[in-house]
Amino acid sequence: MGFLTGKRALITGLASNRSIAWGIAGAMKREGAELALTYQNEKLKPRVEQFATELGATVALGCDVADDDQIEQLATDLSTRWDGLDILVHSIAYAPREELDGLYLDAVTRDGFAIAHEISSYSFAALAREFRGMMQDGNGAMLTLTYIGSLRSMPGYNVMGPAKASLEANVRYLAQSVGSQGIRVNGISAGPIRTLAASGIRGFKKMMTFYEHTAPLGRGVTIEEVGNAAAFLCSDLASGITGEILYVDAGFQSVGISPYFANQD
Ligand code: 0WD
């Protein structure tokens, strides 16, 4: 019996079988959770419905998190199918592509800054507000995905850095807001993984090489590894953990200078 048996999980941000949300869905399914998936728009609908079939997911529902009405509708639709929710996974980020090119100060605009923060950070609070009412049994868990670009500047990550910093603060404030209901809120800071979202970052391949030379494990991480950590954090095994950002990054964040670079003459 898996450690998520009997849990019902709503997973957002599934765009392809390379998405981190796919790794999370797979791990949660394996551990016994019943799944519901969301798709952002009609274009993604057939693909996500196919994923739902493969995962034996109960439902696939539409929701563009830029639209409050759609978030509300999602909660209404889900509540007609399930009488409660245990796990909410927010695996969504977006910034206009032009914002992710060149130096931050040359690229950042008022609109781009607002959009990146709205979709990548605020939407977590918007979903949390809508779904906390369905998490009534005192063991709910909410999870989001972040990146170390929140703490350190990274080439081309630009406005997503401040947006992820905001998201991580969101985790702490949400944890405080819903802690009295027994709901836990955490984030996973994942190492870079080649997904659709990552393809917007120029120089991603070269950065991966640097990453592999720096991380103690000498490699990147997989969506399956992120999925396993997500399943744990959203399970009762993690009942004492909230307001936390857990690094699943092959140890990259722990390094100052790796021996690889010191050994170069
Ligand atoms: O290296 C990476 N891939 C890392 C990703 C390292 C660390 C963290 N992350 C984060 C991302 O920032 C994001 O928060 O993980 C999360 C998931 O990202 P992913 O799995 O890398 O990306 P992807 O497979 O592209 O899924 C993100 C999806 C969107 O995909 P596209 O590529 O179509 O933009 O977020 C969804 C969408 O499906 N999304 C939305 N969903 C609802 N409403 C919206 C929206 N407005 N905007 C984007």
CSV table of C-alpha atoms in Angstrom, one decimal, residues 27-156:
chain,number,residue,atom,x,y,z
A,27,ALA,CA,4.9,9.5,-8.1
A,28,MET,CA,1.7,10.3,-6.4
A,29,LYS,CA,-0.2,7.8,-8.5
A,30,ARG,CA,2.4,5.1,-7.6
A,31,GLU,CA,1.9,5.9,-3.9
A,32,GLY,CA,-1.9,5.4,-4.2
A,33,ALA,CA,-3.3,8.9,-4.7
A,34,GLU,CA,-6.4,9.6,-6.8
A,35,LEU,CA,-5.6,12.4,-9.3
A,36,ALA,CA,-7.3,15.3,-11.0
A,37,LEU,CA,-5.4,17.3,-13.6
A,38,THR,CA,-5.9,20.7,-15.1
A,39,TYR,CA,-5.1,22.1,-18.5
A,40,GLN,CA,-4.4,25.8,-19.3
A,41,ASN,CA,-6.4,26.1,-22.5
A,42,GLU,CA,-8.3,24.2,-25.2
A,43,LYS,CA,-5.0,23.5,-27.1
A,44,LEU,CA,-3.6,21.5,-24.2
A,45,LYS,CA,-6.9,19.8,-23.4
A,46,PRO,CA,-6.6,16.7,-25.6
A,47,ARG,CA,-3.1,16.1,-24.4
A,48,VAL,CA,-3.9,16.4,-20.7
A,49,GLU,CA,-7.0,14.2,-21.2
A,50,GLN,CA,-4.7,11.6,-22.7
A,51,PHE,CA,-2.4,12.0,-19.6
A,52,ALA,CA,-5.4,11.6,-17.4
A,53,THR,CA,-6.4,8.3,-19.1
A,54,GLU,CA,-2.8,7.0,-18.8
A,55,LEU,CA,-2.7,7.9,-15.1
A,56,GLY,CA,-6.2,6.7,-14.4
A,57,ALA,CA,-7.0,10.2,-13.2
A,58,THR,CA,-10.6,10.9,-12.2
A,59,VAL,CA,-10.9,14.2,-14.0
A,60,ALA,CA,-9.1,16.7,-16.3
A,61,LEU,CA,-10.5,20.2,-15.9
A,62,GLY,CA,-9.6,23.5,-17.6
A,63,CYS,CA,-8.2,26.5,-15.7
A,64,ASP,CA,-6.1,29.5,-16.9
A,65,VAL,CA,-4.9,30.9,-13.6
A,66,ALA,CA,-4.8,34.4,-15.1
A,67,ASP,CA,-8.6,34.4,-14.7
A,68,ASP,CA,-10.3,34.4,-11.3
A,69,ASP,CA,-13.6,33.2,-12.8
A,70,GLN,CA,-11.8,30.1,-14.2
A,71,ILE,CA,-10.2,29.4,-10.8
A,72,GLU,CA,-13.6,29.6,-9.1
A,73,GLN,CA,-15.2,27.4,-11.8
A,74,LEU,CA,-12.4,24.9,-11.3
A,75,ALA,CA,-13.2,24.6,-7.6
A,76,THR,CA,-16.9,24.3,-8.3
A,77,ASP,CA,-16.3,21.6,-10.9
A,78,LEU,CA,-14.0,19.7,-8.7
A,79,SER,CA,-16.4,19.9,-5.7
A,80,THR,CA,-19.1,18.3,-7.8
A,81,ARG,CA,-16.9,15.3,-8.3
A,82,TRP,CA,-15.0,15.1,-5.0
A,83,ASP,CA,-16.3,15.9,-1.5
A,84,GLY,CA,-12.8,16.9,-0.3
A,85,LEU,CA,-9.2,17.5,-1.4
A,86,ASP,CA,-6.0,16.5,0.3
A,87,ILE,CA,-3.3,17.8,-2.0
A,88,LEU,CA,-2.9,20.9,-4.3
A,89,VAL,CA,0.1,21.1,-6.6
A,90,HIS,CA,0.9,24.4,-8.2
A,91,SER,CA,3.4,23.7,-11.0
A,92,ILE,CA,2.9,26.9,-13.1
A,93,ALA,CA,5.1,29.7,-14.2
A,94,TYR,CA,5.2,32.1,-17.0
A,95,ALA,CA,7.0,35.3,-18.2
A,96,PRO,CA,6.8,36.8,-21.6
A,97,ARG,CA,9.7,35.4,-23.7
A,98,GLU,CA,11.3,38.9,-24.4
A,99,GLU,CA,11.8,39.2,-20.6
A,100,LEU,CA,14.1,36.2,-20.6
A,101,ASP,CA,16.7,37.6,-23.0
A,102,GLY,CA,19.8,39.6,-22.2
A,103,LEU,CA,20.5,41.4,-19.0
A,104,TYR,CA,17.6,41.8,-16.5
A,105,LEU,CA,17.6,45.6,-16.5
A,106,ASP,CA,17.6,45.8,-20.3
A,107,ALA,CA,14.7,43.3,-20.6
A,108,VAL,CA,12.4,44.1,-17.7
A,109,THR,CA,9.2,46.0,-18.3
A,110,ARG,CA,6.3,47.1,-16.1
A,111,ASP,CA,3.9,44.7,-17.9
A,112,GLY,CA,6.3,41.8,-18.0
A,113,PHE,CA,7.1,42.1,-14.3
A,114,ALA,CA,3.4,42.2,-13.5
A,115,ILE,CA,2.6,39.2,-15.6
A,116,ALA,CA,5.5,37.1,-14.3
A,117,HIS,CA,4.5,37.8,-10.7
A,118,GLU,CA,0.8,37.3,-11.3
A,119,ILE,CA,1.0,33.9,-13.1
A,120,SER,CA,4.1,32.5,-11.3
A,121,SER,CA,3.4,33.7,-7.7
A,122,TYR,CA,0.0,35.2,-7.1
A,123,SER,CA,-1.8,32.3,-8.7
A,124,PHE,CA,-0.6,30.0,-5.9
A,125,ALA,CA,-2.4,32.2,-3.3
A,126,ALA,CA,-5.4,32.4,-5.6
A,127,LEU,CA,-5.7,28.6,-5.9
A,128,ALA,CA,-5.0,28.2,-2.2
A,129,ARG,CA,-7.8,30.5,-1.3
A,130,GLU,CA,-10.2,28.7,-3.5
A,131,PHE,CA,-9.3,25.2,-2.4
A,132,ARG,CA,-8.7,25.5,1.3
A,133,GLY,CA,-12.4,25.1,1.9
A,134,MET,CA,-12.2,21.6,0.3
A,135,MET,CA,-9.3,20.6,2.7
A,136,GLN,CA,-11.4,20.0,5.8
A,137,ASP,CA,-9.8,16.9,7.4
A,138,GLY,CA,-6.9,18.7,8.9
A,139,ASN,CA,-4.2,17.0,6.8
A,140,GLY,CA,-4.2,19.1,3.6
A,141,ALA,CA,-1.0,19.8,1.8
A,142,MET,CA,-0.2,22.5,-0.8
A,143,LEU,CA,3.0,22.5,-2.9
A,144,THR,CA,4.6,24.8,-5.4
A,145,LEU,CA,7.8,24.6,-7.6
A,146,THR,CA,10.5,27.2,-7.4
A,147,TYR,CA,14.1,27.7,-8.5
A,148,ILE,CA,17.3,29.0,-6.9
A,149,GLY,CA,17.1,32.0,-9.3
A,150,SER,CA,15.0,33.4,-6.5
A,151,LEU,CA,18.1,33.9,-4.3
A,152,ARG,CA,20.9,34.3,-6.8
A,153,SER,CA,21.0,36.0,-10.2
A,154,MET,CA,21.1,33.5,-13.1
A,155,PRO,CA,21.7,34.5,-16.8
A,156,GLY,CA,18.5,34.9,-18.7
